[in-house]
Amino acid sequence: MPEALQQLIRSLSRLPGIGRRTAERMAYRLLLRNQDLLKELIVSLERAGNEIVLCSRCGNLTAVDRDPCLICRNPKRTSKVLCVVEGAPDIQVIEQAGSFPGKYYCLRGKISPMQDETVTRELIEKLLLRIEADGVEEVMLGLNTDVESDATASLLGDVLKPLGIKVTRLAFGLPAGSGLAYSDPETLKRAMKGRQEVM
Amino acid sequence: MPEALQQLIRSLSRLPGIGRRTAERMAYRLLLRNQDLLKELIVSLERAGNEIVLCSRCGNLTAVDRDPCLICRNPKRTSKVLCVVEGAPDIQVIEQAGSFPGKYYCLRGKISPMQDETVTRELIEKLLLRIEADGVEEVMLGLNTDVESDATASLLGDVLKPLGIKVTRLAFGLPAGSGLAYSDPETLKRAMKGRQEVM
């Protein structure tokens, strides 16, 4: 196999979720049947690499000539409710749900008792700066549901509540459109704990 | 979502086996966590696009400065046995099995009764030129196992056998390492038809 082909397969298989076989299939497709897609990919990657940066306010991906990003600059969105997420992809998912009226803040790192305290303190201080600057009244935690995220949630609660800020977290429970029989014990336990009275 | 990000997601989701969600995950990974992979991909794609061509003798992928390819030029491989495959990826798979001593020829198209006769005739004529030039004695058909490949096999048999060329096809049967209970009826039917006496 030519070295340039091997290199392409190696690079493709470094993409998330792509094994060796899929990378081979992609490389052959690009070279044998889809030279136009090969060229298009080069252009798209170069353009994204040059034009996309992290929003200096929220940490979401944004165009280099639109920093702060469109969400941060949207005057129709309230700055009083701040959704704190772990990563930029989470913002995309919440936006697709379409009902969040506030703004975002991306932690860009874990706030965890297991990690170096200086890192944690720096992350929290940055968040506090944002909260003060915007006069945030409610922090809604849009965190994952693993143990580390639970630790992050309780740590942020401990820091923010004494400042008079309301701290909420996305509800745990059964996912929509899924059968009760398919849910795992942990999800069910949390759904029971959060049960609500039927009106 | 910035247009450059949307464009990258669109391009990535054109790759085989990549849906919208996976393409999004890739794009975020490339931009948020793996800018070095983004740059590496551009280099690999450009290099492959510039350096890889089809071997003018067999149709396999080869470096532009190695045409004919290393297999076609290997004096230790016999030219008397020619393996005819449908696409270049098939050559790679047969090479990995490691026991084929001959050379390859890639049809680069279907030879099918359903398709324009001129196309079929041209494909066959090119193959005949190669067979004559090399004095091929056996053509081993390394074709797929669908109906169209069966049609290709019988058509090539009809053309080549009258010329005194032995025409063989890879055996059908049970795949190695798989349980009999998991095989489909068609595979089993073919395995029975091709059953061999135990020595």
Coordinates of C-alpha atoms in Angstrom, one line a residue:
Chain A
M1 CA 0.0 0.0 0.0
P2 CA 1.5 3.4 -1.0
E3 CA 2.7 5.4 2.0
A4 CA 0.4 8.4 1.2
L5 CA -2.6 6.0 1.3
Q6 CA -1.4 4.6 4.6
Q7 CA -1.0 8.0 6.1
L8 CA -4.5 9.1 5.0
I9 CA -5.9 5.9 6.6
R10 CA -4.0 6.6 9.8
S11 CA -5.2 10.2 10.0
L12 CA -8.9 9.2 9.3
S13 CA -8.8 6.5 12.0
R14 CA -7.8 9.1 14.6
L15 CA -11.3 10.6 14.2
P16 CA -13.7 9.7 17.0
G17 CA -15.6 6.5 16.4
I18 CA -13.6 5.5 13.3
G19 CA -11.8 2.2 13.3
R20 CA -9.2 1.0 10.9
R21 CA -11.7 -0.7 8.5
T22 CA -13.9 2.3 8.2
A23 CA -10.9 4.5 7.7
E24 CA -9.8 2.2 4.8
R25 CA -13.2 2.3 3.3
M26 CA -13.3 6.1 3.5
A27 CA -9.8 6.5 1.9
Y28 CA -10.7 4.2 -1.0
R29 CA -13.9 6.0 -1.5
L30 CA -12.2 9.4 -1.5
L31 CA -9.5 8.3 -4.0
L32 CA -11.4 6.0 -6.3
R33 CA -14.9 7.4 -6.5
N34 CA -15.1 10.8 -4.8
Q35 CA -12.1 13.0 -5.7
D36 CA -14.5 15.9 -5.5
L37 CA -15.3 15.1 -1.8
L38 CA -11.6 14.8 -1.1
K39 CA -11.1 18.4 -2.4
E40 CA -14.2 19.6 -0.6
L41 CA -13.0 18.1 2.7
I42 CA -9.7 20.0 2.4
V43 CA -11.5 23.3 1.8
S44 CA -14.0 22.7 4.7
L45 CA -11.3 21.7 7.1
E46 CA -9.1 24.7 6.2
R47 CA -12.0 27.1 6.4
A48 CA -13.2 25.8 9.7
G49 CA -9.6 25.9 11.1
N50 CA -9.2 29.5 10.0
E51 CA -12.6 30.9 10.7
I52 CA -13.9 29.2 13.9
V53 CA -12.8 30.3 17.3
L54 CA -14.1 30.0 20.8
C55 CA -16.4 32.8 21.9
S56 CA -14.5 34.8 24.4
R57 CA -17.6 35.1 26.6
C58 CA -19.3 31.7 26.6
G59 CA -16.7 29.3 25.1
N60 CA -19.0 28.2 22.3
L61 CA -17.7 27.8 18.8
T62 CA -18.2 31.0 16.7
A63 CA -17.0 32.7 13.6
V64 CA -13.8 34.6 14.1
D65 CA -15.5 37.9 13.0
R66 CA -18.5 37.2 15.4
D67 CA -16.9 37.2 18.8
P68 CA -18.9 37.4 21.2
C69 CA -21.1 34.9 19.5
L70 CA -24.6 35.4 18.3
I71 CA -26.2 34.0 21.4
C72 CA -24.1 36.2 23.7
R73 CA -25.0 39.2 21.6
N74 CA -28.7 38.5 21.3
P75 CA -30.5 41.3 23.2
K76 CA -33.7 39.2 23.3
R77 CA -32.0 36.6 25.6
T78 CA -31.8 37.4 29.3
S79 CA -28.4 37.6 30.9
K80 CA -30.0 36.9 34.3
V81 CA -30.3 33.1 33.7
L82 CA -26.9 31.5 32.9
C83 CA -26.7 27.9 31.7
V84 CA -23.4 26.3 32.7
V85 CA -22.3 23.4 30.5
E86 CA -19.2 21.2 30.4
G87 CA -18.5 21.5 26.7
A88 CA -19.5 23.5 23.6
P89 CA -21.4 20.5 22.0
D90 CA -23.8 20.7 25.0
I91 CA -24.8 24.2 24.0
Q92 CA -25.8 23.0 20.6
V93 CA -28.0 20.2 22.1
I94 CA -29.8 22.6 24.5
E95 CA -30.4 25.1 21.6
Q96 CA -32.0 22.4 19.6
A97 CA -34.5 21.8 22.4
G98 CA -35.3 25.5 21.8
S99 CA -36.8 26.6 25.1
F100 CA -33.9 28.1 27.0
P101 CA -34.2 31.9 27.2
G102 CA -30.9 32.7 28.8
K103 CA -27.2 32.7 28.0
Y104 CA -24.5 30.1 28.3
Y105 CA -21.2 29.5 30.0
C106 CA -18.9 26.7 29.1
L107 CA -16.7 25.4 31.9
R108 CA -14.1 24.1 29.5
G109 CA -12.8 21.7 32.2
K110 CA -14.0 19.5 35.0
I111 CA -14.5 21.1 38.4
S112 CA -13.6 18.0 40.5
P113 CA -12.3 17.3 44.0
M114 CA -10.1 14.7 42.3
Q115 CA -8.1 17.4 40.4
D116 CA -5.5 20.0 41.2
E117 CA -7.1 22.7 43.4
T118 CA -5.5 25.6 41.5
V119 CA -7.1 24.5 38.3
T120 CA -10.5 24.2 40.0
R121 CA -10.1 27.6 41.7
E122 CA -9.2 29.3 38.4
L123 CA -12.3 27.8 36.6
I124 CA -14.6 28.9 39.4
E125 CA -13.1 32.4 39.5
K126 CA -13.7 32.8 35.8
L127 CA -17.3 31.8 36.2
L128 CA -17.7 34.2 39.1
L129 CA -16.4 37.1 37.0
R130 CA -19.0 36.3 34.4
I131 CA -21.8 36.0 37.0
E132 CA -20.9 39.4 38.5
A133 CA -20.5 41.2 35.2
D134 CA -23.9 40.1 34.0
G135 CA -25.7 40.3 37.3
V136 CA -26.8 36.6 37.0
E137 CA -29.7 35.6 39.2
E138 CA -30.0 31.9 38.4
V139 CA -27.3 29.5 37.3
M140 CA -28.9 26.5 35.6
L141 CA -26.4 23.6 35.6
G142 CA -26.6 21.7 32.3
L143 CA -24.2 19.0 33.3
N144 CA -23.8 15.4 32.5
T145 CA -25.1 12.7 34.8
D146 CA -21.9 11.0 35.9
V147 CA -20.3 11.0 39.3
E148 CA -17.8 13.7 38.4
S149 CA -20.6 16.0 37.2
D150 CA -22.5 15.4 40.4
A151 CA -19.4 16.5 42.3
T152 CA -19.1 19.6 40.0
A153 CA -22.8 20.4 40.8
S154 CA -22.5 20.2 44.5
L155 CA -19.2 22.2 44.5
L156 CA -20.8 25.0 42.4
G157 CA -23.9 25.0 44.6
D158 CA -21.7 25.4 47.7
V159 CA -19.9 28.4 46.1
L160 CA -22.8 30.2 44.5
K161 CA -25.7 29.8 46.9
P162 CA -24.0 31.9 49.7
L163 CA -23.8 34.7 47.1
G164 CA -27.6 34.7 46.8
I165 CA -27.6 33.1 43.4
K166 CA -30.3 30.5 42.7
V167 CA -28.6 27.3 41.5
T168 CA -30.7 24.7 39.6
R169 CA -29.9 21.6 37.7
L170 CA -31.6 19.9 34.7
A171 CA -34.1 17.3 36.0
F172 CA -33.1 13.6 36.1
G173 CA -35.7 11.2 34.9
L174 CA -37.0 9.0 32.2
P175 CA -36.0 10.0 28.7
A176 CA -39.0 11.0 26.4
G177 CA -40.3 8.3 24.1
S178 CA -38.6 5.4 25.8
G179 CA -40.3 2.5 27.5
L180 CA -40.1 2.2 31.3
A181 CA -38.9 -1.4 30.9
Y182 CA -35.8 -0.2 29.1
S183 CA -34.6 2.2 31.7
D184 CA -31.6 1.4 33.9
P185 CA -31.9 1.1 37.7
E186 CA -30.0 4.4 38.3
T187 CA -32.2 6.4 36.0
L188 CA -35.3 4.9 37.6
K189 CA -34.1 5.6 41.1
R190 CA -33.5 9.2 40.2
A191 CA -36.9 9.4 38.4
M192 CA -38.6 8.1 41.6
K193 CA -36.8 10.6 43.8
G194 CA -37.8 13.4 41.5
R195 CA -41.5 12.2 41.1
Q196 CA -44.0 15.0 40.7
E197 CA -47.6 15.2 41.8
V198 CA -50.1 14.7 38.9
M199 CA -52.3 17.8 38.6
Chain B
M1 CA -24.0 27.6 14.3
P2 CA -21.3 29.4 12.2
E3 CA -21.5 28.7 8.5
A4 CA -17.9 27.3 8.4
L5 CA -18.9 24.8 11.1
Q6 CA -22.0 23.8 9.2
Q7 CA -20.0 23.3 6.0
L8 CA -17.5 21.1 7.8
I9 CA -20.3 19.0 9.3
R10 CA -21.9 18.7 5.8
S11 CA -18.6 17.6 4.2
L12 CA -17.8 15.0 6.9
S13 CA -21.3 13.5 6.8
R14 CA -20.7 12.8 3.1
L15 CA -18.1 10.2 4.1
P16 CA -19.4 6.6 3.9
G17 CA -21.0 5.4 7.1
I18 CA -21.0 8.9 8.7
G19 CA -24.4 10.3 9.8
R20 CA -25.2 13.8 10.9
R21 CA -24.6 13.2 14.6
T22 CA -21.2 11.5 14.1
A23 CA -20.1 14.3 11.7
E24 CA -21.1 16.9 14.4
R25 CA -19.1 15.0 17.0
M26 CA -16.1 14.9 14.6
A27 CA -16.3 18.6 13.9
Y28 CA -16.5 19.6 17.5
R29 CA -13.6 17.3 18.4
L30 CA -11.5 18.7 15.5
L31 CA -12.1 22.3 16.5
L32 CA -12.3 22.1 20.3
R33 CA -9.8 19.4 21.3
N34 CA -7.8 18.3 18.3
Q35 CA -6.6 21.2 16.1
D36 CA -3.5 19.2 15.4
L37 CA -5.6 16.4 13.9
L38 CA -7.4 19.0 11.8
K39 CA -4.1 20.1 10.3
E40 CA -2.9 16.5 9.9
L41 CA -6.0 15.6 8.0
I42 CA -5.6 18.5 5.6
V43 CA -2.0 17.4 4.9
S44 CA -2.9 13.7 4.5
L45 CA -5.8 14.5 2.2
E46 CA -3.7 16.8 0.1
R47 CA -0.9 14.4 -0.1
A48 CA -3.1 11.4 -1.0
G49 CA -4.9 13.5 -3.6
N50 CA -1.6 14.5 -5.2
E51 CA 0.4 11.3 -4.9
I52 CA -2.0 8.5 -5.4
V53 CA -3.1 7.3 -8.9
L54 CA -4.6 4.2 -10.4
C55 CA -2.0 1.7 -11.6
S56 CA -2.2 1.8 -15.4
R57 CA -1.9 -2.0 -15.6
C58 CA -4.2 -3.4 -12.8
G59 CA -6.3 -0.4 -11.6
N60 CA -5.1 -0.7 -8.0
L61 CA -4.1 2.5 -6.1
T62 CA -0.4 3.3 -6.3
A63 CA 2.0 6.1 -5.8
V64 CA 2.3 8.4 -8.8
D65 CA 6.0 7.6 -9.1
R66 CA 5.3 3.9 -9.0
D67 CA 3.2 3.1 -12.0
P68 CA 2.9 0.2 -12.7
C69 CA 2.4 -0.7 -9.0
L70 CA 4.7 -2.8 -6.9
I71 CA 2.5 -5.9 -7.4
C72 CA 2.5 -5.6 -11.2
R73 CA 6.3 -5.1 -11.2
N74 CA 7.1 -7.9 -8.8
P75 CA 9.1 -10.5 -10.8
K76 CA 8.4 -13.1 -8.1
R77 CA 4.7 -13.1 -8.9
T78 CA 3.5 -15.1 -11.9
S79 CA 1.7 -13.3 -14.7
K80 CA 0.1 -16.6 -15.7
V81 CA -2.6 -16.4 -13.0
L82 CA -4.7 -13.3 -13.1
C83 CA -7.1 -12.4 -10.4
V84 CA -10.0 -10.3 -11.7
V85 CA -11.7 -8.2 -9.1
E86 CA -14.5 -5.6 -9.2
G87 CA -12.7 -2.8 -7.2
A88 CA -9.3 -1.8 -5.9
P89 CA -10.3 -2.5 -2.2
D90 CA -10.8 -6.2 -3.1
I91 CA -7.1 -6.4 -4.0
Q92 CA -6.1 -5.2 -0.6
V93 CA -8.3 -7.8 1.1
I94 CA -6.9 -10.7 -1.1
E95 CA -3.3 -9.4 -0.4
Q96 CA -4.0 -9.6 3.3
A97 CA -4.9 -13.3 3.0
G98 CA -1.4 -13.5 1.6
S99 CA -1.5 -16.7 -0.5
F100 CA -2.2 -15.5 -4.0
P101 CA 0.9 -15.8 -6.2
G102 CA -0.4 -14.1 -9.3
K103 CA -1.3 -10.6 -10.5
Y104 CA -4.5 -8.5 -10.5
Y105 CA -6.8 -6.9 -12.8
C106 CA -9.5 -4.5 -11.6
L107 CA -12.6 -4.4 -13.8
R108 CA -13.5 -0.9 -12.7
G109 CA -17.1 -1.4 -13.6
K110 CA -19.8 -4.0 -13.7
I111 CA -20.0 -6.4 -16.6
S112 CA -23.7 -6.9 -16.5
P113 CA -26.4 -7.9 -19.0
M114 CA -28.5 -5.1 -17.6
Q115 CA -26.1 -2.4 -18.8
D116 CA -25.3 -0.7 -22.1
E117 CA -23.6 -3.3 -24.3
T118 CA -20.9 -1.0 -25.5
V119 CA -19.7 -0.4 -22.0
T120 CA -19.6 -4.1 -21.3
R121 CA -17.7 -4.8 -24.6
E122 CA -15.1 -2.1 -23.8
L123 CA -14.5 -3.6 -20.4
I124 CA -14.1 -7.1 -21.8
E125 CA -11.8 -5.9 -24.6
K126 CA -9.5 -4.2 -22.1
L127 CA -9.3 -7.4 -20.1
L128 CA -8.6 -9.4 -23.2
L129 CA -5.7 -7.1 -24.1
R130 CA -4.2 -7.7 -20.7
I131 CA -4.7 -11.5 -20.9
E132 CA -3.0 -11.6 -24.3
A133 CA -0.1 -9.3 -23.4
D134 CA 0.8 -11.5 -20.3
G135 CA 0.0 -14.9 -21.8
V136 CA -2.5 -15.5 -18.9
E137 CA -3.4 -19.2 -18.4
E138 CA -5.8 -19.0 -15.6
V139 CA -8.3 -16.2 -14.7
M140 CA -9.4 -16.4 -11.0
L141 CA -12.5 -14.4 -10.5
G142 CA -12.4 -12.7 -7.1
L143 CA -15.9 -11.3 -7.5
N144 CA -18.6 -10.4 -4.9
T145 CA -21.4 -12.9 -4.3
D146 CA -24.5 -10.9 -5.4
V147 CA -26.6 -11.6 -8.5
E148 CA -24.8 -9.1 -10.7
S149 CA -21.4 -10.6 -9.9
D150 CA -22.8 -14.1 -10.8
A151 CA -23.9 -12.6 -14.2
T152 CA -20.4 -11.1 -14.6
A153 CA -18.8 -14.5 -13.8
S154 CA -20.9 -16.5 -16.3
L155 CA -20.3 -13.8 -19.0
L156 CA -16.6 -13.8 -18.5
G157 CA -16.6 -17.7 -18.5
D158 CA -18.4 -17.7 -21.9
V159 CA -15.9 -15.3 -23.4
L160 CA -12.6 -16.7 -21.9
K161 CA -13.1 -20.5 -22.0
P162 CA -13.3 -20.7 -25.8
L163 CA -9.9 -19.0 -25.8
G164 CA -8.4 -22.0 -23.9
I165 CA -8.1 -20.0 -20.6
K166 CA -9.0 -21.7 -17.4
V167 CA -11.6 -19.7 -15.5
T168 CA -12.1 -20.2 -11.8
R169 CA -14.0 -18.4 -9.1
L170 CA -13.4 -18.1 -5.3
A171 CA -15.3 -20.9 -3.5
F172 CA -18.6 -20.2 -1.8
G173 CA -19.2 -21.6 1.6
L174 CA -19.2 -21.0 5.3
P175 CA -17.0 -18.2 6.6
A176 CA -14.2 -19.2 8.9
G177 CA -14.7 -18.9 12.6
S178 CA -18.5 -18.5 12.3
G179 CA -21.1 -20.9 13.7
L180 CA -23.2 -22.9 11.3
A181 CA -26.3 -21.7 13.1
Y182 CA -25.6 -18.1 12.1
S183 CA -25.2 -18.7 8.4
D184 CA -28.0 -17.6 6.1
P185 CA -29.9 -20.0 3.8
E186 CA -28.2 -18.9 0.6
T187 CA -24.7 -19.3 2.0
L188 CA -25.7 -22.8 3.4
K189 CA -27.2 -23.8 0.0
R190 CA -24.0 -22.8 -1.7
A191 CA -21.8 -24.5 0.9
M192 CA -23.8 -27.8 0.4
K193 CA -23.5 -27.6 -3.4
G194 CA -19.7 -27.1 -3.0
R195 CA -19.2 -29.8 -0.4
Q196 CA -16.0 -31.7 -0.5
E197 CA -15.1 -35.2 0.4
V198 CA -13.2 -35.5 3.7
M199 CA -9.8 -37.1 3.1

